[in-house]
PDB file of C-alpha atoms in Angstrom:
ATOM      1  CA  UNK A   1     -88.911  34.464 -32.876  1.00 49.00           C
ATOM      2  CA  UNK A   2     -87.507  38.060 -32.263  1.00 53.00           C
ATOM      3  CA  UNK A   3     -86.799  36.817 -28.715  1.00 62.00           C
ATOM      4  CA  UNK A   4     -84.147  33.802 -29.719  1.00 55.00           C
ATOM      5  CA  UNK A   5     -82.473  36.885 -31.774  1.00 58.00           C
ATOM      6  CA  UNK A   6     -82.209  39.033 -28.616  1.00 61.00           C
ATOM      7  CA  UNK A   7     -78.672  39.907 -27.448  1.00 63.00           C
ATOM      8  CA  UNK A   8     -79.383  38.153 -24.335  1.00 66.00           C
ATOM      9  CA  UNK A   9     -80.924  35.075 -25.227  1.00 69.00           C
ATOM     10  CA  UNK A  10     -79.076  31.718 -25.320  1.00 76.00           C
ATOM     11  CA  UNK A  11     -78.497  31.442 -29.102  1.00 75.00           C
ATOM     12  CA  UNK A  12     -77.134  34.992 -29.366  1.00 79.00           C
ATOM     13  CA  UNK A  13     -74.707  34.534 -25.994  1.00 84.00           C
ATOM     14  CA  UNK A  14     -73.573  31.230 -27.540  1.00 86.00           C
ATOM     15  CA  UNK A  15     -72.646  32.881 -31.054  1.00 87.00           C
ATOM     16  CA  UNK A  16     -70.861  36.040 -29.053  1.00 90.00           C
ATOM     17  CA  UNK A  17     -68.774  33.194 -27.206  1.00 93.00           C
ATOM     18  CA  UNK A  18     -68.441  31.241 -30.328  1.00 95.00           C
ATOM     19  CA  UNK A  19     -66.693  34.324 -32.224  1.00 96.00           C
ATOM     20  CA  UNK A  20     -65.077  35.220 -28.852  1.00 97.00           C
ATOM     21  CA  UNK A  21     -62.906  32.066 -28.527  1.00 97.00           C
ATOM     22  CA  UNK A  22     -62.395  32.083 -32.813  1.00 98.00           C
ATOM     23  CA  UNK A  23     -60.563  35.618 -32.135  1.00 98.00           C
ATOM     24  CA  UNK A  24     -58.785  34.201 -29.104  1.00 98.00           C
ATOM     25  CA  UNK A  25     -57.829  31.077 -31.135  1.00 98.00           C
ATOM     26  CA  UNK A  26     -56.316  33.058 -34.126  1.00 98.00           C
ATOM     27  CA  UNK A  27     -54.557  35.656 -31.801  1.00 98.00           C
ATOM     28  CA  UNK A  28     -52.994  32.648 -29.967  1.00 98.00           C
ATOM     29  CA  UNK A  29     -52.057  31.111 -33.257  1.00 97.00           C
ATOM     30  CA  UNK A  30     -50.496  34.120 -34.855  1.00 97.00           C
ATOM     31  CA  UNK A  31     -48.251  34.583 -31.558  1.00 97.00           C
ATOM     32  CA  UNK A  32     -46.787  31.334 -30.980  1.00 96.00           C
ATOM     33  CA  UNK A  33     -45.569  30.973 -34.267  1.00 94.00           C
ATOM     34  CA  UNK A  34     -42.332  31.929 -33.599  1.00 92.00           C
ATOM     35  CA  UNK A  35     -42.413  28.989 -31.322  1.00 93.00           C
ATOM     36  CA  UNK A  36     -40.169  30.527 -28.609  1.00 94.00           C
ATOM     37  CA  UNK A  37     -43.051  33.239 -27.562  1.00 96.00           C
ATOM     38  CA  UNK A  38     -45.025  29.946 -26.915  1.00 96.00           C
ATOM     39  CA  UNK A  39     -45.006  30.540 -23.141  1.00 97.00           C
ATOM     40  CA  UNK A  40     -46.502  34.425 -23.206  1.00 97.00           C
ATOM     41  CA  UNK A  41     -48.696  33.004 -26.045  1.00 98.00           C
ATOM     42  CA  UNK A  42     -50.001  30.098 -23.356  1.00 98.00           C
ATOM     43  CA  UNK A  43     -50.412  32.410 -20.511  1.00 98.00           C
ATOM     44  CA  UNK A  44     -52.445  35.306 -22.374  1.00 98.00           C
ATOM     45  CA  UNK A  45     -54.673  32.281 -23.953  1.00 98.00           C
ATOM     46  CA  UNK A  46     -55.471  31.015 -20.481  1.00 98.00           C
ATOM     47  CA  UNK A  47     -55.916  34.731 -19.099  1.00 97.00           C
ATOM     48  CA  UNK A  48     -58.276  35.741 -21.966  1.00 98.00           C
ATOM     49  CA  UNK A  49     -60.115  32.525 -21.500  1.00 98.00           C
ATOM     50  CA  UNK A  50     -60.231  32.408 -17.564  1.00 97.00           C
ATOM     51  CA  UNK A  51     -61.837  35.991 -18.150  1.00 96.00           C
ATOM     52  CA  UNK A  52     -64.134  34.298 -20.720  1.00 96.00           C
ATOM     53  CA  UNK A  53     -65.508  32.023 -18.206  1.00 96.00           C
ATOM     54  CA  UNK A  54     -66.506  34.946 -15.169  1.00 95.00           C
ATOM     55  CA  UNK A  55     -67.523  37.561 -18.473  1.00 91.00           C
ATOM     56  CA  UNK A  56     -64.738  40.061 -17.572  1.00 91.00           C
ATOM     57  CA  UNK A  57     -63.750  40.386 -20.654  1.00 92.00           C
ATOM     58  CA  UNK A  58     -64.714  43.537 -22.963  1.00 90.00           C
ATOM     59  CA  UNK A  59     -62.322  42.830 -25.665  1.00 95.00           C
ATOM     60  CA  UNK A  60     -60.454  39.744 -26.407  1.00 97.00           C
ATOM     61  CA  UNK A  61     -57.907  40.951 -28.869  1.00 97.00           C
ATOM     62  CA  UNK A  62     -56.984  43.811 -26.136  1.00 97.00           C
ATOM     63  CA  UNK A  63     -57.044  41.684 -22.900  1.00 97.00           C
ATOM     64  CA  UNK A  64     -54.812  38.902 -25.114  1.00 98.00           C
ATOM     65  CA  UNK A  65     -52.248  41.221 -26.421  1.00 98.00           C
ATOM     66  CA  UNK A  66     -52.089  43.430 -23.146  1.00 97.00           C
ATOM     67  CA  UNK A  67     -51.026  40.252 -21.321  1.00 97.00           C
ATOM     68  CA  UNK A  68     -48.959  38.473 -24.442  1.00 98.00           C
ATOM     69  CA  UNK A  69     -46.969  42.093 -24.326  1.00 97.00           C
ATOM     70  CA  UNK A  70     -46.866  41.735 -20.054  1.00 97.00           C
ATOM     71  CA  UNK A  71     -45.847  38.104 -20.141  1.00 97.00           C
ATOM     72  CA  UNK A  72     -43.558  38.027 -23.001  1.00 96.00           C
ATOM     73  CA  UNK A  73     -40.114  37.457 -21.051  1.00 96.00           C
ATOM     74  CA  UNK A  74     -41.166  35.681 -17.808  1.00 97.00           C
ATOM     75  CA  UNK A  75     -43.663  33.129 -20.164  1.00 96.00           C
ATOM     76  CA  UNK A  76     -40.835  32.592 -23.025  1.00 96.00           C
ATOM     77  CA  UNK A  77     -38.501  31.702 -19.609  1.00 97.00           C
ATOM     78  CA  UNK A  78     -41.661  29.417 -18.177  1.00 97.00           C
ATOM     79  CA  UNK A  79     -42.482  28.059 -21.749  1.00 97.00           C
ATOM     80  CA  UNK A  80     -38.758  27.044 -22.022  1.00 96.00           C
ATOM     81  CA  UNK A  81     -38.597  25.314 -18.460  1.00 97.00           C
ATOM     82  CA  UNK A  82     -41.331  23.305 -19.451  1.00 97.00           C
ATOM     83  CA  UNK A  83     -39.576  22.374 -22.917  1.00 96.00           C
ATOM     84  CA  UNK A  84     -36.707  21.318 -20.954  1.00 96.00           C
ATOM     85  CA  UNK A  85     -38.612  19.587 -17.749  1.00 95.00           C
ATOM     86  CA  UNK A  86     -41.008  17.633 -20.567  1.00 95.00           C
ATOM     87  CA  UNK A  87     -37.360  16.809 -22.214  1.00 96.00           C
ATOM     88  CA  UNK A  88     -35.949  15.007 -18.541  1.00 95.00           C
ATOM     89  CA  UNK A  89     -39.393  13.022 -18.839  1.00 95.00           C
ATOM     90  CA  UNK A  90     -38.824  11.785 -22.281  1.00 94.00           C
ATOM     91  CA  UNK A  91     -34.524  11.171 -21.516  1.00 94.00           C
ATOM     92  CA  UNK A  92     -36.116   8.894 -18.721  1.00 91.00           C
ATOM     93  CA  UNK A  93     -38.706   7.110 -21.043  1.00 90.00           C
ATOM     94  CA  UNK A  94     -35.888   6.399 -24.039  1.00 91.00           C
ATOM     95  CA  UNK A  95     -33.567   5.176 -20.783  1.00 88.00           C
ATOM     96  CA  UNK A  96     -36.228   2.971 -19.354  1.00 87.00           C
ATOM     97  CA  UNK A  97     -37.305   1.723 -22.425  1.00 84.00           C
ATOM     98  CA  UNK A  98     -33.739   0.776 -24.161  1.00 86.00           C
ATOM     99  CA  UNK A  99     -32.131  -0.152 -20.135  1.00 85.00           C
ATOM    100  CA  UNK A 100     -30.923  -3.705 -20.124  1.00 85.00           C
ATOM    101  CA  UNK A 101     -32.140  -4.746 -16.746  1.00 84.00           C
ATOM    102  CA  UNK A 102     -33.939  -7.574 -14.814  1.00 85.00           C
ATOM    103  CA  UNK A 103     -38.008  -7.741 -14.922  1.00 84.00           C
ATOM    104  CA  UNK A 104     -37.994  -6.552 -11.382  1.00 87.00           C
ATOM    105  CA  UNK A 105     -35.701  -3.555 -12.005  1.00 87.00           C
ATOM    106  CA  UNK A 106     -37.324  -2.695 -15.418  1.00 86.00           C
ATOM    107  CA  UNK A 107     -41.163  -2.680 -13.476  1.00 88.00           C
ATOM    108  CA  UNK A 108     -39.608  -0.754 -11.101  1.00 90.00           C
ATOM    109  CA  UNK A 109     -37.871   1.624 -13.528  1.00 91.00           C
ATOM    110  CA  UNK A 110     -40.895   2.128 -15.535  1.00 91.00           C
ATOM    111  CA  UNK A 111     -43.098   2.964 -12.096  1.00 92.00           C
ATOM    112  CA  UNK A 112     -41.023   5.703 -11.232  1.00 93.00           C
ATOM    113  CA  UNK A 113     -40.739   7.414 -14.491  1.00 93.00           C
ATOM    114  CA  UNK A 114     -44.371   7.497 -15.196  1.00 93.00           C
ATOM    115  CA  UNK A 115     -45.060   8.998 -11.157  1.00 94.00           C
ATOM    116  CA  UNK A 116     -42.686  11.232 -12.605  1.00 94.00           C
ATOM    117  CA  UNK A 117     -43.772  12.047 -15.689  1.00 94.00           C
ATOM    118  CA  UNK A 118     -47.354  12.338 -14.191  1.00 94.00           C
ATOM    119  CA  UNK A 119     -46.177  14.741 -11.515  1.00 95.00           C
ATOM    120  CA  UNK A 120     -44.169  16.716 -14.421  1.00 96.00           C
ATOM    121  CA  UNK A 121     -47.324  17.135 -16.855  1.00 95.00           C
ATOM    122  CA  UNK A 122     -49.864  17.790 -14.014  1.00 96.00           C
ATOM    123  CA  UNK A 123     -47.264  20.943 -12.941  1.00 97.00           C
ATOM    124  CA  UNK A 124     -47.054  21.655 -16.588  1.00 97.00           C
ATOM    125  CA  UNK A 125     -51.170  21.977 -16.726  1.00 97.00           C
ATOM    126  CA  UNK A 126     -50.664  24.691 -13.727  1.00 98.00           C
ATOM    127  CA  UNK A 127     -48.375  26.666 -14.337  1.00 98.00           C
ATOM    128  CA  UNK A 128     -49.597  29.475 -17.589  1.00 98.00           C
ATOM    129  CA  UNK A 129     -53.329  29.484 -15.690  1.00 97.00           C
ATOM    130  CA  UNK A 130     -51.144  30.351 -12.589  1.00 97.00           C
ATOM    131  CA  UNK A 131     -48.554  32.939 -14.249  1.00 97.00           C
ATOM    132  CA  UNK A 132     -51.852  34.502 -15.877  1.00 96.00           C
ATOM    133  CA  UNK A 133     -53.428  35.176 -12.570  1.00 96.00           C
ATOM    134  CA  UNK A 134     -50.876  35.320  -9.625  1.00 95.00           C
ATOM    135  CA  UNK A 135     -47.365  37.300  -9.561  1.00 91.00           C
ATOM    136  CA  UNK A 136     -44.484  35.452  -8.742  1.00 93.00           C
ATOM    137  CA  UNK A 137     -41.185  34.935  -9.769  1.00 95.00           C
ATOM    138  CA  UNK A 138     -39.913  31.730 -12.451  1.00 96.00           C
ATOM    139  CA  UNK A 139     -38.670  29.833  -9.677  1.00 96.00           C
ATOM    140  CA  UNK A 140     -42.219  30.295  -6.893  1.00 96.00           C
ATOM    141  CA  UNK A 141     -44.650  30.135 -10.120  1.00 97.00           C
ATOM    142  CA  UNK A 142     -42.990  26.285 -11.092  1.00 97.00           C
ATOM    143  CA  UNK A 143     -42.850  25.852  -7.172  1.00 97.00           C
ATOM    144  CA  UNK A 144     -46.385  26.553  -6.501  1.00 97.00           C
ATOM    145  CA  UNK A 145     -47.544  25.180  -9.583  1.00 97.00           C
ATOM    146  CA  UNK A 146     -46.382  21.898  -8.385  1.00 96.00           C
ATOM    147  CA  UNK A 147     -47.949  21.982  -5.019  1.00 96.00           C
ATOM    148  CA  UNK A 148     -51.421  23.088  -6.533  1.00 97.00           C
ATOM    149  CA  UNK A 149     -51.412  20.263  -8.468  1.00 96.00           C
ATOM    150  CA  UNK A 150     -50.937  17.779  -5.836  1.00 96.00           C
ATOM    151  CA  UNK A 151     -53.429  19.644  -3.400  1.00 96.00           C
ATOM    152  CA  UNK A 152     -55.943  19.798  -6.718  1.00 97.00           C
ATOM    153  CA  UNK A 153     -55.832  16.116  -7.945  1.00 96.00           C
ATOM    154  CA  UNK A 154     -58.857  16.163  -9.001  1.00 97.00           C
ATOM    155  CA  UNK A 155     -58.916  19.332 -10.560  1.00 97.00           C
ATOM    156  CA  UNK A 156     -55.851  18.210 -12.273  1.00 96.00           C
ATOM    157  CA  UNK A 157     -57.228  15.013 -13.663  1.00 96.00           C
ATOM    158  CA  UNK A 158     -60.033  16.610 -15.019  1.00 97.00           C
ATOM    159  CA  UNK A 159     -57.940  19.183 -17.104  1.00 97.00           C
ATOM    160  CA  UNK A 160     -55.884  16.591 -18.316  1.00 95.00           C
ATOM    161  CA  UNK A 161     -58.962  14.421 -19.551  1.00 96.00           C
ATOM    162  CA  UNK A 162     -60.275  17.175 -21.254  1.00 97.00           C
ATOM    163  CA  UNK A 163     -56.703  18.175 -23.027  1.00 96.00           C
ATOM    164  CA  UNK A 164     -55.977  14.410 -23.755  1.00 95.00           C
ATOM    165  CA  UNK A 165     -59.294  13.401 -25.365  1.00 96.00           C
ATOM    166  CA  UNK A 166     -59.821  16.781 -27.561  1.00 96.00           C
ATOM    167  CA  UNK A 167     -56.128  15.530 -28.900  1.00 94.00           C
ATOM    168  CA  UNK A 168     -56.688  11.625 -28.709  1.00 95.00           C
ATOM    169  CA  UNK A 169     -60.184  12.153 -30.800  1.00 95.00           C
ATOM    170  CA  UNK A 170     -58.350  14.535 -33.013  1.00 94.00           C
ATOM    171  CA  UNK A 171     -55.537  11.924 -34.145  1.00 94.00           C
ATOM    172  CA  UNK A 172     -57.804   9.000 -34.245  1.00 95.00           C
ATOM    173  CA  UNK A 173     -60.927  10.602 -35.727  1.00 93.00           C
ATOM    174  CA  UNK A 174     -59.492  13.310 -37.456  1.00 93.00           C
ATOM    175  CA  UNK A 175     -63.444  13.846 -39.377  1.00 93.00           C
ATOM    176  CA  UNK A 176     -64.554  14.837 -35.819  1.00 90.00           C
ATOM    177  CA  UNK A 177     -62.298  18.292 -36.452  1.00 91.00           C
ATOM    178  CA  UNK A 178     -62.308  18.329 -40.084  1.00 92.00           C
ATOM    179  CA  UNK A 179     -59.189  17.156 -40.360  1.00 88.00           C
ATOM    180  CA  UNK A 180     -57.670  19.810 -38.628  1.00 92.00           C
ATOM    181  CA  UNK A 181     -59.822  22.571 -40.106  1.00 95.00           C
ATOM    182  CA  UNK A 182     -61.467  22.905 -36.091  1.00 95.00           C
ATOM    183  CA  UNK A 183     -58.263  23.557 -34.355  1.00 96.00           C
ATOM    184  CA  UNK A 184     -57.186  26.300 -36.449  1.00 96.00           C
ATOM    185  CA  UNK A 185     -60.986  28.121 -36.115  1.00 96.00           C
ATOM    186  CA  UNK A 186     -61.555  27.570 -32.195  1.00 96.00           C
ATOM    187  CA  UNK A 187     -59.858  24.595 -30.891  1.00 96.00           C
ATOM    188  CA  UNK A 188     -57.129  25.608 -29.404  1.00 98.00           C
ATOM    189  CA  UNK A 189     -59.125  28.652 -27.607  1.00 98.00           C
ATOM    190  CA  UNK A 190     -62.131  26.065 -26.802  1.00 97.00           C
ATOM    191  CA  UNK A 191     -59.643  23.203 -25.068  1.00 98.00           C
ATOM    192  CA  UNK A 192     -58.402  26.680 -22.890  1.00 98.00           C
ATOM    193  CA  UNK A 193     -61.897  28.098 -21.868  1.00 98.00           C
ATOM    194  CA  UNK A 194     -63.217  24.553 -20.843  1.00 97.00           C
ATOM    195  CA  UNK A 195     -59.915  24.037 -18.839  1.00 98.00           C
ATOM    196  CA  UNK A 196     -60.367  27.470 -17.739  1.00 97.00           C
ATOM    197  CA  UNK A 197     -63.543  26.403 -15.828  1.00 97.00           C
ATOM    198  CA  UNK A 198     -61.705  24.329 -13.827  1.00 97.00           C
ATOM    199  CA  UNK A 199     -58.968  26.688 -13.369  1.00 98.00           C
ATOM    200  CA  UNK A 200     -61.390  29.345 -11.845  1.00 97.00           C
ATOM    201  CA  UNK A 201     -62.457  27.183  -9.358  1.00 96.00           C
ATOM    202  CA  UNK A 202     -59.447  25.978  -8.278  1.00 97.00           C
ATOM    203  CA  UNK A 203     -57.968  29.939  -8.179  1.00 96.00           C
ATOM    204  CA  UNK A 204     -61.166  31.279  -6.760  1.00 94.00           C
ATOM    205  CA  UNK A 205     -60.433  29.925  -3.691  1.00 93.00           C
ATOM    206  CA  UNK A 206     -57.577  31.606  -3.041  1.00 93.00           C
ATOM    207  CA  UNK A 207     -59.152  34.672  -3.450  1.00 88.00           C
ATOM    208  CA  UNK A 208     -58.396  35.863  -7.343  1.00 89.00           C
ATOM    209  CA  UNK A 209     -61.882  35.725  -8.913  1.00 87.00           C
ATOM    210  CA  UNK A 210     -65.096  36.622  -6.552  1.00 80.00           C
ATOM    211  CA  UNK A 211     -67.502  34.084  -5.969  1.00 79.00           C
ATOM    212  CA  UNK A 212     -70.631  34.364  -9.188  1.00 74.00           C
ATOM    213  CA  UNK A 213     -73.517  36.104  -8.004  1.00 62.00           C
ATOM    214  CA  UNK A 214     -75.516  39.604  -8.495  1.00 54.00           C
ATOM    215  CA  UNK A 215     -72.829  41.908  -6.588  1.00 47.00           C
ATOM    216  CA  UNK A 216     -69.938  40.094  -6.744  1.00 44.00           C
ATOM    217  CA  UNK A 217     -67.600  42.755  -8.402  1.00 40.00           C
ATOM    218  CA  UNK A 218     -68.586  45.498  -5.706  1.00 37.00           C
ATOM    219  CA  UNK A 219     -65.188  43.725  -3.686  1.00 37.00           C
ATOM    220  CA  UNK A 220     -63.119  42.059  -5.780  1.00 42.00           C
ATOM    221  CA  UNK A 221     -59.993  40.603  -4.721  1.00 42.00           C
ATOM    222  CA  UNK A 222     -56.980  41.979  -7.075  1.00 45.00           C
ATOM    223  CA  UNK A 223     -56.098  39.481  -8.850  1.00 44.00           C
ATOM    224  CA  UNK A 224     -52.921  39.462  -9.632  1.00 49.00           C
ATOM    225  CA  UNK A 225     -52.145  38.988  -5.776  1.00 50.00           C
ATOM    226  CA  UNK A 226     -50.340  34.833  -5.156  1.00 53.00           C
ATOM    227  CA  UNK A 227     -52.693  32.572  -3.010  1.00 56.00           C
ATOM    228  CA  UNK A 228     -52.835  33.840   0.531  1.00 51.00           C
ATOM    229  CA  UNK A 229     -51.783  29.982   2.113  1.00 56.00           C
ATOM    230  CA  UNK A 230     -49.569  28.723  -0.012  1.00 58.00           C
ATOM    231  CA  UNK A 231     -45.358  29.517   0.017  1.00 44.00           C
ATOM    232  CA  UNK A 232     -43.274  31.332  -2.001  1.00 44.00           C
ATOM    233  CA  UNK A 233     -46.200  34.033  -2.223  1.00 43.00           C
ATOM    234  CA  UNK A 234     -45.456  37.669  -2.285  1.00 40.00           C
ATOM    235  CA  UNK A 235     -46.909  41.379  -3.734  1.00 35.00           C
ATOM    236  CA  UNK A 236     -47.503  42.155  -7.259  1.00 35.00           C
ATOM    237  CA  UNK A 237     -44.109  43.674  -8.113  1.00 32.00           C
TER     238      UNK A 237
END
């Protein structure tokens, strides 16, 4: 019995994690509610929880804040080019829907604005994971964002699955999170750290977390360096 009550057992790890991401989740909370800090607030969630996933993280309220306070200008500009590129997909959808046009054109229409709308939204997924880890400017994080994407399909597909069913089973079986009552304790930190997963794989091969095993951190990689083959990559400024 004293053994499922050691620090190290599974129980114990799982609680530490459990009040881990419930921190996270109310620090991420608390600093988008201005709404225009959403961006910072999106990039320290996904740093905090990327760190989550390899167990770099000491302190959650200190590695969120650090980067919320780092991030604050370059994610408000990032969180309002995605407000405005998620805006061109919607202008597109209200056009294609309200567009009187043959069947032919309309088919057509409707083809191209969802490719674009899934290109849009799987860039969107990318880029506060990305501006978390790699330094860049605005202009080479939404660049590079876009072509990790579309070199990670399936990496992108799976975030997106996990984002759109936490949200789908939330609005249609709203018991499942207590009517809301799970979001506001962990689920906005616990959609992050299982997208995070993904997001560690995908960055560890381009050198910003070391591979897991025993003596991994004896030559890490620094992490805030941009992936070594793909353009628009330069120094940490």
């Amino acid at each position: 019995m004293s053994s499922l009550f050691s620090p190290y057992s599974p129980l114990s790890r799982f609680l530490g994690k459990l009040a881990d991401l419930m921190i996270l989740n109310l620090l991420f909370i608390a600093t988008s509610l201005p709404i225009v800090t959403l961006g910072a607030s999106l990039t320290a969630l996904h740093d905090t929880a990327m760190r989550l996933v390899t167990d770099e993280c000491d302190s959650v309220s200190k590695r969120y804040l650090d980067t919320f306070r780092a991030n604050l200008k370059q994610g408000t500009i990032l969180g309002l080019a995605c407000l405005g590129l998620l805006a061109v997909v919607g202008a597109w959808w209200v056009v294609a829907e309200n567009l009187n046009v043959s069947t032919p054109v309309r088919v057509a229409l409707w083809v191209a604005v969802i490719l674009f709308g899934v290109r849009v939204i799987s860039t969107v997924m990318f880029i506060f994971p990305y501006q978390a880890t790699f330094e860049n400017t605005p202009l080479e994080v939404l660049n590079t964002s876009r072509r990790l994407s579309a070199r990670h399909p399936i990496s992108s597909l799976t975030v997106a699955l996990v984002t759109v069913l936490a949200v789908m089973v939330s609005i249609w079986y709203p018991i499942v999170v207590g009517w809301g009552i799970a979001w506001l304790a962990f689920g906005f930190a616990a959609v992050a750290f299982l997208n995070s997963i993904t997001f560690v794989q995908v960055f560890r091969r381009y050198g910003a977390f070391p591979e897991p095993g025993p003596d991994t951190f004896e030559s890490v990689p620094d992490p805030r360096h941009p992936p070594k083959d793909l353009p628009h990559a330069h120094p940490p400024r």
